[in-house]
Short mmCIF file of C-alpha atoms and ligand atoms in Angstrom, two decimals:
data_model
loop_
_atom_site.label_atom_id
_atom_site.label_comp_id
_atom_site.label_asym_id
_atom_site.label_seq_id
_atom_site.Cartn_x
_atom_site.Cartn_y
_atom_site.Cartn_z
CA MET A 78 84.99 64.67 73.57
CA VAL A 79 88.41 63.28 71.10
CA ASP A 80 90.71 60.78 71.24
CA VAL A 81 93.77 62.65 71.03
CA ILE A 82 94.49 66.37 72.40
CA ALA A 83 97.55 68.50 71.76
CA LEU A 84 98.75 71.94 73.10
CA GLY A 85 100.51 74.49 71.43
CA GLU A 86 102.01 77.14 68.72
CA PRO A 87 99.99 77.15 65.19
CA LEU A 88 101.65 79.68 62.52
CA VAL A 89 101.53 81.45 59.76
CA GLN A 90 104.82 79.60 57.67
CA PHE A 91 105.96 82.04 54.81
CA ASN A 92 107.80 79.08 52.82
CA SER A 93 110.02 80.75 49.50
CA PHE A 94 109.58 80.47 46.71
CA THR A 95 112.70 79.89 45.46
CA SER A 96 116.15 78.06 47.14
CA GLY A 97 118.30 80.51 48.75
CA PRO A 98 119.23 83.26 51.74
CA LEU A 99 115.95 84.97 52.34
CA ARG A 100 117.21 88.18 50.90
CA PHE A 101 116.56 87.51 47.70
CA VAL A 102 113.91 85.42 47.73
CA ASN A 103 110.87 87.60 45.92
CA TYR A 104 108.44 85.46 46.34
CA PHE A 105 106.16 83.33 49.44
CA GLU A 106 104.12 80.79 49.96
CA LYS A 107 101.85 81.12 52.84
CA HIS A 108 100.90 77.07 54.99
CA ILE A 109 99.43 77.31 57.82
CA ALA A 110 101.87 74.83 60.30
CA GLY A 111 103.30 74.50 64.19
CA SER A 112 103.79 71.05 65.06
CA GLU A 113 101.28 70.03 67.11
CA LEU A 114 98.91 71.55 64.26
CA ASN A 115 101.34 68.98 62.22
CA PHE A 116 99.83 66.10 64.41
CA CYS A 117 96.92 66.40 64.94
CA ILE A 118 96.36 66.92 60.96
CA ALA A 119 97.50 63.60 61.12
CA VAL A 120 96.17 61.58 63.72
CA ILE A 121 92.93 62.84 61.82
CA ARG A 122 93.72 62.07 58.59
CA ASN A 123 94.59 57.85 60.18
CA HIS A 124 90.97 58.40 61.66
CA LEU A 125 91.27 58.67 65.16
CA SER A 126 89.78 62.45 65.86
CA CYS A 127 92.31 65.23 67.41
CA GLY A 128 91.79 68.49 69.43
CA LEU A 129 94.13 71.21 69.12
CA ILE A 130 94.37 73.09 72.77
CA ALA A 131 95.73 76.57 71.71
CA ARG A 132 95.79 80.88 71.46
CA VAL A 133 95.92 82.85 67.99
CA GLY A 134 95.70 87.04 68.13
CA ASN A 135 92.11 89.06 66.74
CA ASP A 136 93.63 89.62 63.47
CA GLU A 137 93.09 87.30 59.81
CA PHE A 138 95.98 84.71 60.60
CA GLY A 139 94.05 84.02 63.68
CA ARG A 140 91.44 83.56 61.77
CA ASN A 141 93.00 81.30 58.58
CA ILE A 142 94.52 78.83 62.05
CA ILE A 143 90.88 78.58 63.45
CA GLU A 144 89.03 77.75 59.62
CA TYR A 145 92.26 75.49 57.59
CA SER A 146 92.18 74.08 61.17
CA ARG A 147 88.75 73.65 61.36
CA ALA A 148 88.43 72.00 57.53
CA GLN A 149 91.39 69.12 58.40
CA GLY A 150 88.80 67.96 60.43
CA ILE A 151 90.61 69.85 64.03
CA ASP A 152 88.59 69.95 67.75
CA THR A 153 89.23 73.77 67.76
CA THR A 154 86.36 74.69 70.60
CA TYR A 155 90.22 75.43 73.03
CA ILE A 156 91.55 77.26 70.05
CA LYS A 157 91.09 81.03 71.27
CA VAL A 158 91.64 84.29 70.28
CA ASP A 159 93.66 86.28 73.21
CA LYS A 160 92.86 90.96 71.90
CA GLU A 161 96.03 90.82 73.66
CA SER A 162 99.01 89.83 70.97
CA PHE A 163 99.39 88.69 67.58
CA THR A 164 99.32 85.07 65.51
CA GLY A 165 102.87 84.11 65.62
CA ILE A 166 104.75 83.77 61.68
CA TYR A 167 108.13 82.43 60.45
CA PHE A 168 109.49 82.26 57.36
CA ILE A 169 110.94 79.07 56.17
CA GLN A 170 114.39 79.40 53.89
CA ARG A 171 115.05 75.95 51.98
CA GLY A 172 118.24 74.91 50.18
CA TYR A 173 120.72 77.06 51.87
CA PRO A 174 123.70 77.30 52.94
CA ILE A 175 122.90 73.55 52.28
CA PRO A 176 121.08 71.97 50.00
CA MET A 177 117.68 70.15 51.21
CA LYS A 178 117.86 71.48 54.44
CA SER A 179 115.55 74.55 55.52
CA GLU A 180 115.98 77.09 58.28
CA LEU A 181 113.51 78.78 59.98
CA VAL A 182 113.01 82.13 60.93
CA TYR A 183 110.46 83.11 64.05
CA TYR A 184 108.81 86.22 64.35
CA ARG A 185 106.17 84.80 67.79
CA ARG A 186 107.70 86.54 70.86
CA GLY A 187 104.93 87.37 72.72
CA SER A 188 102.27 85.60 70.11
CA ALA A 189 99.24 84.70 70.89
CA GLY A 190 99.88 81.02 71.18
CA SER A 191 102.09 82.20 73.67
CA ARG A 192 100.25 83.20 76.00
CA LEU A 193 99.58 79.78 76.57
CA SER A 194 98.35 79.13 79.66
CA PRO A 195 96.75 76.41 82.60
CA GLU A 196 93.50 78.45 82.43
CA ASP A 197 92.76 77.11 78.06
CA VAL A 198 93.13 73.86 79.85
CA ASP A 199 89.97 72.53 81.10
CA GLU A 200 90.22 69.42 83.16
CA LYS A 201 87.24 67.23 82.10
CA TYR A 202 88.37 67.82 77.93
CA ILE A 203 91.99 66.65 78.71
CA LYS A 204 90.81 63.62 80.65
CA SER A 205 87.53 62.89 77.94
CA ALA A 206 90.91 62.03 76.40
CA ARG A 207 92.85 58.80 75.38
CA LEU A 208 96.37 60.51 74.67
CA ILE A 209 97.75 63.90 76.02
CA HIS A 210 100.76 64.88 72.92
CA SER A 211 102.57 68.52 73.68
CA THR A 212 106.67 68.88 71.95
CA GLY A 213 109.51 70.50 73.81
CA ILE A 214 108.46 74.05 71.22
CA THR A 215 105.98 74.52 73.16
CA LEU A 216 108.05 74.46 76.72
CA ALA A 217 110.33 76.49 74.57
CA ILE A 218 107.39 79.60 74.88
CA SER A 219 107.00 80.42 78.37
CA ASP A 220 106.64 79.79 81.33
CA SER A 221 102.85 80.13 81.51
CA ALA A 222 102.81 77.76 78.11
CA LYS A 223 105.02 74.93 79.90
CA GLU A 224 102.44 74.79 82.57
CA ALA A 225 100.01 74.86 80.64
CA VAL A 226 101.96 71.75 79.11
CA ILE A 227 102.70 70.35 83.11
CA LYS A 228 98.53 70.85 83.90
CA ALA A 229 97.23 68.34 80.76
CA PHE A 230 100.66 66.23 81.61
CA GLU A 231 99.03 66.43 85.28
CA LEU A 232 95.57 65.69 83.94
CA ALA A 233 96.09 62.91 81.16
CA GLU A 234 95.46 59.01 81.15
CA SER A 235 98.08 58.87 78.75
CA ARG A 236 101.12 60.95 76.68
CA SER A 237 102.99 61.28 73.99
CA LEU A 238 105.89 64.44 73.81
CA ASP A 239 108.40 65.07 70.55
CA THR A 240 111.52 66.46 71.51
CA ASN A 241 112.03 68.75 69.67
CA ILE A 242 114.37 70.86 70.95
CA ARG A 243 115.02 74.60 68.50
CA PRO A 244 117.65 76.44 69.89
CA LYS A 245 116.36 79.60 68.77
CA LEU A 246 113.63 79.03 71.25
CA TRP A 247 115.38 78.58 73.97
CA SER A 248 117.84 81.12 76.61
CA SER A 249 120.68 78.05 76.95
CA LEU A 250 120.46 73.99 76.00
CA GLU A 251 121.33 73.43 79.11
CA LYS A 252 117.77 74.94 80.42
CA ALA A 253 116.00 72.60 77.65
CA ARG A 254 118.01 69.86 78.96
CA GLU A 255 116.31 70.24 82.59
CA THR A 256 112.82 71.25 81.42
CA ILE A 257 112.58 68.70 79.71
CA LEU A 258 114.32 66.15 82.11
CA SER A 259 111.77 67.52 83.76
CA ILE A 260 109.31 66.58 82.34
CA LEU A 261 110.53 63.31 81.89
CA LYS A 262 111.05 61.94 85.60
CA LYS A 263 108.11 63.29 86.23
CA TYR A 264 105.53 61.82 84.15
CA ASP A 265 105.15 57.71 82.46
CA ILE A 266 105.36 58.84 78.44
CA GLU A 267 104.01 56.14 76.03
CA VAL A 268 105.41 57.47 73.23
CA LEU A 269 108.89 59.71 73.33
CA ILE A 270 109.87 60.78 69.70
CA THR A 271 113.43 61.80 69.32
CA ASP A 272 116.18 61.94 67.95
CA PRO A 273 119.82 62.04 67.83
CA ASP A 274 120.84 65.32 68.50
CA ASP A 275 117.93 65.74 70.92
CA THR A 276 119.13 62.87 73.15
CA LYS A 277 122.55 64.16 72.49
CA ILE A 278 121.90 67.05 74.23
CA LEU A 279 119.58 65.59 77.26
CA LEU A 280 122.00 62.69 77.90
CA ASP A 281 125.01 62.80 75.85
CA VAL A 282 124.32 60.12 74.75
CA THR A 283 123.40 59.29 70.82
CA ASP A 284 123.27 55.13 70.37
CA PRO A 285 119.87 54.16 69.89
CA ASP A 286 119.73 50.85 71.97
CA ASP A 287 121.79 52.82 75.23
CA ALA A 288 119.12 55.86 74.65
CA TYR A 289 115.64 53.51 74.65
CA ARG A 290 117.35 51.70 77.14
CA LYS A 291 117.78 55.44 79.49
CA TYR A 292 114.64 56.79 78.38
CA LYS A 293 112.48 53.86 79.62
CA GLU A 294 115.02 54.36 82.79
CA LEU A 295 112.57 57.69 83.05
CA GLY A 296 109.80 55.70 82.23
CA VAL A 297 109.18 55.81 78.11
CA LYS A 298 107.27 53.55 77.36
CA VAL A 299 107.95 53.40 73.46
CA LEU A 300 110.31 55.20 71.78
CA LEU A 301 109.89 56.72 68.39
CA TYR A 302 113.58 57.54 67.28
CA LYS A 303 114.27 59.85 63.95
CA LEU A 304 117.33 58.71 61.77
CA GLY A 305 115.89 61.67 59.69
CA ALA A 306 117.20 60.85 55.29
CA LYS A 307 118.43 57.26 57.05
CA GLY A 308 114.71 56.52 58.69
CA ALA A 309 114.24 55.70 61.62
CA MET A 310 113.31 53.00 64.82
CA ALA A 311 110.67 52.22 67.13
CA TYR A 312 111.57 50.52 70.24
CA LYS A 313 108.93 48.87 72.48
CA ASP A 314 110.15 46.62 75.36
CA SER A 315 111.94 44.46 73.58
CA VAL A 316 110.62 44.38 69.48
CA LYS A 317 112.79 47.16 67.67
CA ALA A 318 112.62 47.87 64.70
CA PHE A 319 114.02 50.01 61.41
CA LYS A 320 112.98 51.02 59.02
CA GLU A 321 115.20 52.75 55.91
CA GLY A 322 113.86 56.52 54.36
CA TYR A 323 112.77 56.45 51.21
CA LYS A 324 115.26 58.43 48.29
CA VAL A 325 112.89 61.26 47.00
CA GLN A 326 113.27 64.75 45.92
CA VAL A 327 113.32 67.29 49.41
CA GLU A 328 111.62 70.13 48.66
CA ASP A 329 111.31 71.00 52.32
CA PRO A 330 111.85 69.01 55.45
CA THR A 331 109.73 71.03 58.01
CA GLY A 332 107.39 68.79 59.67
CA ALA A 333 108.92 65.61 58.59
CA GLY A 334 108.70 64.81 62.30
CA ASP A 335 105.97 66.02 63.26
CA ALA A 336 103.94 63.60 59.96
CA MET A 337 105.76 61.38 61.21
CA ALA A 338 105.38 61.06 64.98
CA GLY A 339 101.01 62.22 64.72
CA THR A 340 100.96 58.73 61.92
CA PHE A 341 102.91 56.37 64.79
CA VAL A 342 101.21 57.78 67.72
CA SER A 343 97.42 57.74 65.58
CA LEU A 344 98.69 53.86 64.66
CA TYR A 345 99.35 52.95 67.88
CA LEU A 346 96.49 53.32 70.03
CA GLN A 347 94.57 52.15 67.38
CA GLY A 348 95.92 48.60 68.19
CA LYS A 349 98.70 48.68 65.77
CA ASP A 350 101.87 47.26 65.91
CA VAL A 351 105.13 49.12 65.75
CA GLU A 352 106.57 47.82 62.39
CA TYR A 353 103.13 48.92 60.51
CA SER A 354 102.98 52.43 62.79
CA LEU A 355 106.60 53.06 61.90
CA ALA A 356 106.54 51.95 57.69
CA HIS A 357 104.02 54.34 58.11
CA GLY A 358 105.28 57.57 59.60
CA ILE A 359 108.55 56.99 57.48
CA ALA A 360 105.84 56.47 54.51
CA ALA A 361 103.55 60.08 56.32
CA SER A 362 106.82 62.35 56.35
CA THR A 363 108.54 61.32 53.31
CA LEU A 364 105.34 62.60 51.17
CA VAL A 365 105.56 65.11 53.01
CA ILE A 366 109.25 66.79 51.97
CA THR A 367 108.61 66.51 48.10
CA VAL A 368 106.73 69.95 49.23
CA ARG A 369 106.43 72.30 50.97
CA GLY A 370 104.31 72.36 53.40
CA ASP A 371 103.79 70.15 57.22
CA ASN A 372 101.15 68.60 56.93
CA GLU A 373 99.04 69.35 53.28
CA LEU A 374 100.61 65.97 52.19
CA THR A 375 100.24 63.67 55.31
CA PRO A 376 98.50 60.36 53.82
CA THR A 377 95.96 58.98 54.90
CA THR A 378 95.84 55.40 56.39
CA GLU A 379 94.50 53.85 53.82
CA ASP A 380 96.93 56.36 50.78
CA ALA A 381 100.23 55.57 53.18
CA GLU A 382 99.38 51.75 52.85
CA ARG A 383 99.03 52.27 48.84
CA PHE A 384 103.01 53.83 49.26
CA LEU A 385 103.92 51.04 51.48
CA ASN A 386 102.92 48.64 48.44
CA GLU A 387 104.05 50.63 45.24
CA PHE A 388 106.33 53.21 45.52
CA LYS A 389 110.17 51.63 45.78
CA THR A 390 113.28 53.32 45.47
P1 LIG B 506 112.23 66.37 62.54
O1 LIG B 506 111.37 66.73 61.51
O2 LIG B 506 112.07 66.05 63.15
O3 LIG B 506 113.77 66.84 62.32
P2 LIG B 506 113.70 64.71 60.40
O4 LIG B 506 114.31 65.33 60.18
O5 LIG B 506 114.68 62.67 61.70
O6 LIG B 506 112.39 64.77 61.82
O7 LIG B 506 112.62 63.57 59.72
C1 LIG B 506 111.38 62.53 60.35
C2 LIG B 506 111.55 61.66 59.08
O8 LIG B 506 111.65 62.41 57.94
C3 LIG B 506 112.51 60.59 58.35
O9 LIG B 506 112.98 59.08 59.57
C4 LIG B 506 112.87 60.18 57.47
O10 LIG B 506 111.68 58.95 57.18
C5 LIG B 506 112.16 61.65 56.33
N1 LIG B 506 113.14 62.37 56.19
C6 LIG B 506 113.56 63.42 56.58
N2 LIG B 506 114.55 63.74 55.91
C7 LIG B 506 114.69 62.91 54.80
C8 LIG B 506 115.69 63.27 53.42
N3 LIG B 506 116.42 63.96 53.24
N4 LIG B 506 115.73 61.95 52.64
C9 LIG B 506 114.60 61.45 52.67
N5 LIG B 506 113.50 61.68 53.47
C10 LIG B 506 113.65 61.71 55.16
O1 LIG B 507 110.47 69.00 63.49
P1 LIG B 507 109.57 69.23 62.40
O2 LIG B 507 110.26 69.59 61.04
O3 LIG B 507 108.37 68.20 61.98
O4 LIG B 507 108.63 70.69 62.93
C1 LIG B 507 107.66 71.58 61.85
C2 LIG B 507 107.03 72.21 62.75
O5 LIG B 507 106.45 74.38 64.62
C3 LIG B 507 106.94 73.49 62.16
O6 LIG B 507 105.83 73.07 61.86
C4 LIG B 507 107.82 75.44 62.52
O7 LIG B 507 105.90 75.46 62.60
C5 LIG B 507 107.54 74.07 64.50
O8 LIG B 507 108.06 72.64 63.68
C6 LIG B 507 108.46 74.67 65.43
O9 LIG B 507 107.97 76.40 65.51
O10 LIG B 507 109.78 75.47 64.95
MG1 LIG B 508 111.09 67.71 64.86
MG1 LIG B 509 107.49 70.26 53.31
#
């Protein structure tokens, strides 16, 4: 039995060793990632236990994901090996055409991960956890994966959701809006993680105060509103917190949001206030963007403490 459970597709990441268009990249560095797996690692680095409900293929990459997850302390009991399909992968193009930004190129349609389904969601396991987490990615990859999230949310004691709208994974932005809004309307969300781009799509607003007001009407208790390089905000009832981002050398921003989300949710569940949880989330995301790989640098609570005390920019 674990504190937190996430549902989503773990993926093998091939990160360009050099920046620039993929056609000129000769070397790729392999990492294990996927938004919900990244989230789980952040939860664990902050000393709660976490399980991942997922499918991988019966292949080397699937074994790699399971072994890596175990090594990071993730409960892999409900990572199923699906013999019918392959483990999804993706490539990261870095620093082109926008410096310090990355683009993801997926090879995942029909993957084992996208075949996640309600039958993978064990009622007792879900009910034993304090919080169930998923993202807009899992809602996008297939109907069965979306239904798995719905089953888990139905049984959950409490929930967090990262909107993570990936236009490449949706047939249209309208479909993304309709699907994510229907989840928000149906379930109370303890912590919603989102940003102005996604909120524009969902609610046609970007102003953080307007966003919190509207999300609150939909049953969101706490809002983590990420502002990229500018930092992030967090809202809970009448508390509104902002923390500025740090100026660092950006190698690859992929995974920053997940490191922040997992850190924030883990600390929040441990009774920390939103300012503390936000500051630690910023520390985690700042470290993650300085390297290739989404989760290796996600700090423990103690290391984030050191970052916040000792790193000045
Ligand atoms: P996501 O990865 O989900 O798209 P963001 O891009 O908003 O989320 O990043 C999450 C956090 O990572 C930000 O709140 C900030 O702390 C940090 N971050 C992201 N990009 C930068 C950057 N270019 N410089 C400094 N910090 C950044
Ligand atoms: O929003 P983030 O940059 O934190 O998310 C990154 C992850 O799952 C990354 O690991 C990738 O595999 C993905 O999001 C995705 O499917 O886009
Ligand atoms: Mg994100
Ligand atoms: Mg990174």
